[in-house]
Amino acid sequence: MKQCKIRTARELKCLFVVFSLVWPAFLQAQNIPSLDFNHARKYWEANNDTTYVVNFWATWCGPCVKELPLFDALADKYRNKPVKVLLVSLDMKSQVPDKLSAFLEKKKIRSEVIHLDDRDANRWIPMVDEAWTGAIPATLILQNKRGKKYFVESEIDEKKLQDALNQIYDE
C-alpha cells in the first residue's frame, strides 16, 4: 500500500500560493456569461444602495483596453463599499469564451465581466443612454435608488472616472 508523504510546511505554502494565483484566472475563464440586453441589464438595474460602474468595451478596441486597469483599480478601492464594477464585452460571440478568457487572463483583469450578445443594437443602445451613438469605450455610472446617472462615450482617465463616481456615489 502506498502512503502519501507528509509535506513540509514550506512545500504546502508554495502549493497554496501557486493554487491561489492560478485558481482565480481559471474561475474567470470559465464564467463569462453571454447574455442578451434584457438579461444583461439586470446586472446594473437593481433598485438598491449599490452604485454601478458599467463599462462597454471590446478586446479589439485600443482605448477600451487601455482603460481596463482603471476599472480594476476602482473595484479594488471600493471593494468594501456598495460600488460594483461590471465590464460588458461587446466582442463577437465566436470569441467567447476562448479568446475573451485568454485576453482577460493575459491582462490580469479581475473585475466581473459579462458578454453582451444582442444583435439589435438599435434597440438597446438608446436604452443605455439616449445620447449614445454606440461608439466604445462607453461608461455608465448609476445609482438607481437615488435616480443618479452619468454617461460618457469616450475613453475615460482616472481623474474623470473618479470625479464622475464622486458625483453619483455618496459615501
Coordinates of C-alpha atoms in Angstrom, one line a residue:
M1 CA 0.0 0.0 0.0
K2 CA 1.4 3.4 -1.0
Q3 CA 1.4 6.2 1.5
C4 CA 1.3 9.9 0.9
K5 CA 4.3 11.7 2.2
I6 CA 3.6 14.5 4.7
R7 CA 4.7 17.6 3.0
T8 CA 6.8 20.2 4.8
A9 CA 5.1 23.5 5.7
R10 CA 7.2 25.3 3.1
E11 CA 6.1 22.9 0.3
L12 CA 2.5 23.3 1.4
K13 CA 2.8 27.1 1.4
C14 CA 4.3 27.0 -2.1
L15 CA 1.4 24.8 -3.4
F16 CA -1.1 27.2 -1.7
V17 CA 0.5 30.2 -3.4
V18 CA 0.5 28.6 -6.8
F19 CA -3.1 27.4 -6.4
S20 CA -4.2 30.9 -5.2
L21 CA -2.6 32.5 -8.3
V22 CA -4.0 30.1 -10.8
W23 CA -7.4 29.4 -9.4
P24 CA -8.9 33.0 -9.9
A25 CA -7.8 33.0 -13.5
F26 CA -9.4 29.6 -14.1
L27 CA -12.6 30.7 -12.5
Q28 CA -12.6 33.9 -14.5
A29 CA -12.0 32.0 -17.7
Q30 CA -14.9 29.7 -17.0
N31 CA -17.6 32.1 -16.0
I32 CA -18.3 34.7 -18.7
P33 CA -22.0 34.7 -19.2
S34 CA -23.2 35.6 -22.7
L35 CA -26.5 37.5 -22.4
D36 CA -28.9 39.4 -24.4
F37 CA -29.5 43.0 -23.3
N38 CA -32.7 42.3 -21.3
H39 CA -30.7 39.8 -19.2
A40 CA -27.5 41.8 -19.1
R41 CA -29.2 45.0 -17.8
K42 CA -30.4 43.1 -14.7
Y43 CA -26.7 43.3 -13.5
W44 CA -27.0 47.0 -13.1
E45 CA -30.6 48.0 -12.8
A46 CA -31.3 46.8 -9.2
N47 CA -33.1 49.4 -7.1
N48 CA -30.7 49.2 -4.2
D49 CA -28.0 51.2 -2.5
T50 CA -25.3 50.0 -4.9
T51 CA -23.6 52.3 -7.3
Y52 CA -22.9 50.5 -10.6
V53 CA -20.0 51.4 -12.8
V54 CA -20.6 49.7 -16.2
N55 CA -18.0 49.9 -18.9
F56 CA -18.8 48.8 -22.5
W57 CA -15.7 47.7 -24.3
A58 CA -14.2 45.1 -26.7
T59 CA -10.8 43.4 -27.0
W60 CA -10.2 44.9 -30.4
C61 CA -10.7 48.5 -29.2
G62 CA -7.4 50.1 -28.2
P63 CA -8.8 52.9 -26.0
C64 CA -11.0 50.3 -24.3
V65 CA -8.1 48.0 -23.4
K66 CA -6.1 51.0 -22.2
E67 CA -8.7 52.0 -19.6
L68 CA -9.5 48.5 -18.2
P69 CA -6.9 48.7 -15.4
L70 CA -8.7 51.9 -14.2
F71 CA -11.8 49.8 -13.6
D72 CA -9.9 47.1 -11.7
A73 CA -8.3 49.8 -9.5
L74 CA -11.7 51.3 -8.9
A75 CA -13.1 47.9 -7.9
D76 CA -10.2 47.4 -5.5
K77 CA -10.6 50.8 -4.0
Y78 CA -14.3 50.4 -3.3
R79 CA -14.2 46.6 -2.5
N80 CA -15.9 47.0 0.9
K81 CA -18.3 49.7 -0.3
P82 CA -21.6 49.4 -2.2
V83 CA -19.9 50.0 -5.6
K84 CA -20.0 47.3 -8.3
V85 CA -17.8 47.4 -11.4
L86 CA -19.0 45.5 -14.4
L87 CA -17.2 45.2 -17.7
V88 CA -19.6 44.5 -20.6
S89 CA -17.7 42.9 -23.5
L90 CA -19.1 43.6 -27.0
D91 CA -16.8 41.1 -28.7
M92 CA -18.2 38.7 -31.3
K93 CA -19.9 35.7 -29.8
S94 CA -17.4 33.4 -31.6
Q95 CA -14.6 34.9 -29.5
V96 CA -16.3 34.0 -26.2
P97 CA -15.2 32.2 -24.1
D98 CA -11.8 31.2 -25.6
K99 CA -10.3 34.5 -26.9
L100 CA -12.0 36.7 -24.4
S101 CA -11.0 34.5 -21.5
A102 CA -7.4 34.3 -22.7
F103 CA -7.3 38.1 -23.1
L104 CA -8.6 38.7 -19.5
E105 CA -6.1 36.2 -18.1
K106 CA -3.2 37.8 -20.1
K107 CA -4.2 41.3 -19.0
K108 CA -4.9 40.1 -15.4
I109 CA -8.3 41.7 -15.4
R110 CA -10.1 40.9 -12.1
S111 CA -13.4 42.8 -12.5
E112 CA -16.6 41.0 -13.3
V113 CA -17.1 40.5 -17.0
I114 CA -20.2 39.7 -19.0
H115 CA -20.6 39.3 -22.7
L116 CA -23.4 41.2 -24.4
D117 CA -24.8 39.1 -27.2
D118 CA -27.6 41.1 -28.7
R119 CA -27.7 41.9 -32.4
D120 CA -30.4 44.5 -32.1
A121 CA -28.1 47.4 -31.1
N122 CA -30.5 50.0 -32.4
R123 CA -32.9 48.8 -29.7
W124 CA -30.6 48.5 -26.7
I125 CA -28.1 51.3 -27.3
P126 CA -30.6 54.1 -26.6
M127 CA -31.8 52.2 -23.5
V128 CA -28.3 52.6 -22.0
D129 CA -28.3 56.3 -22.8
E130 CA -30.3 58.3 -25.3
A131 CA -27.3 60.2 -26.4
W132 CA -25.1 57.1 -27.0
T133 CA -24.2 56.6 -30.7
G134 CA -22.8 53.1 -29.9
A135 CA -19.1 54.1 -30.0
I136 CA -16.9 52.5 -27.4
P137 CA -15.4 52.8 -24.9
A138 CA -18.5 54.0 -23.1
T139 CA -19.0 54.1 -19.3
L140 CA -22.3 54.3 -17.4
I141 CA -22.4 55.1 -13.7
L142 CA -25.8 54.5 -12.0
Q143 CA -27.3 54.9 -8.6
N144 CA -30.8 53.6 -9.2
K145 CA -32.3 54.2 -5.8
R146 CA -31.4 57.9 -5.9
G147 CA -32.1 58.2 -9.7
K148 CA -28.5 59.4 -10.4
K149 CA -26.8 58.7 -13.7
Y150 CA -23.6 59.6 -15.5
F151 CA -22.7 58.5 -19.0
V152 CA -19.6 59.2 -21.2
E153 CA -19.0 57.9 -24.7
S154 CA -15.2 58.1 -24.9
E155 CA -12.1 57.0 -23.2
I156 CA -12.0 58.0 -19.6
D157 CA -9.0 58.7 -17.5
E158 CA -8.6 58.1 -13.7
K159 CA -9.5 61.7 -12.7
K160 CA -12.6 61.8 -14.8
L161 CA -13.7 58.4 -13.7
Q162 CA -13.2 59.3 -10.0
D163 CA -14.9 62.7 -10.4
A164 CA -17.9 61.0 -12.1
L165 CA -18.2 58.4 -9.4
N166 CA -18.0 61.2 -6.8
Q167 CA -21.0 62.9 -8.4
I168 CA -23.1 59.7 -8.1
Y169 CA -21.8 57.8 -5.1
D170 CA -22.5 59.2 -1.7
E171 CA -20.2 57.7 1.0

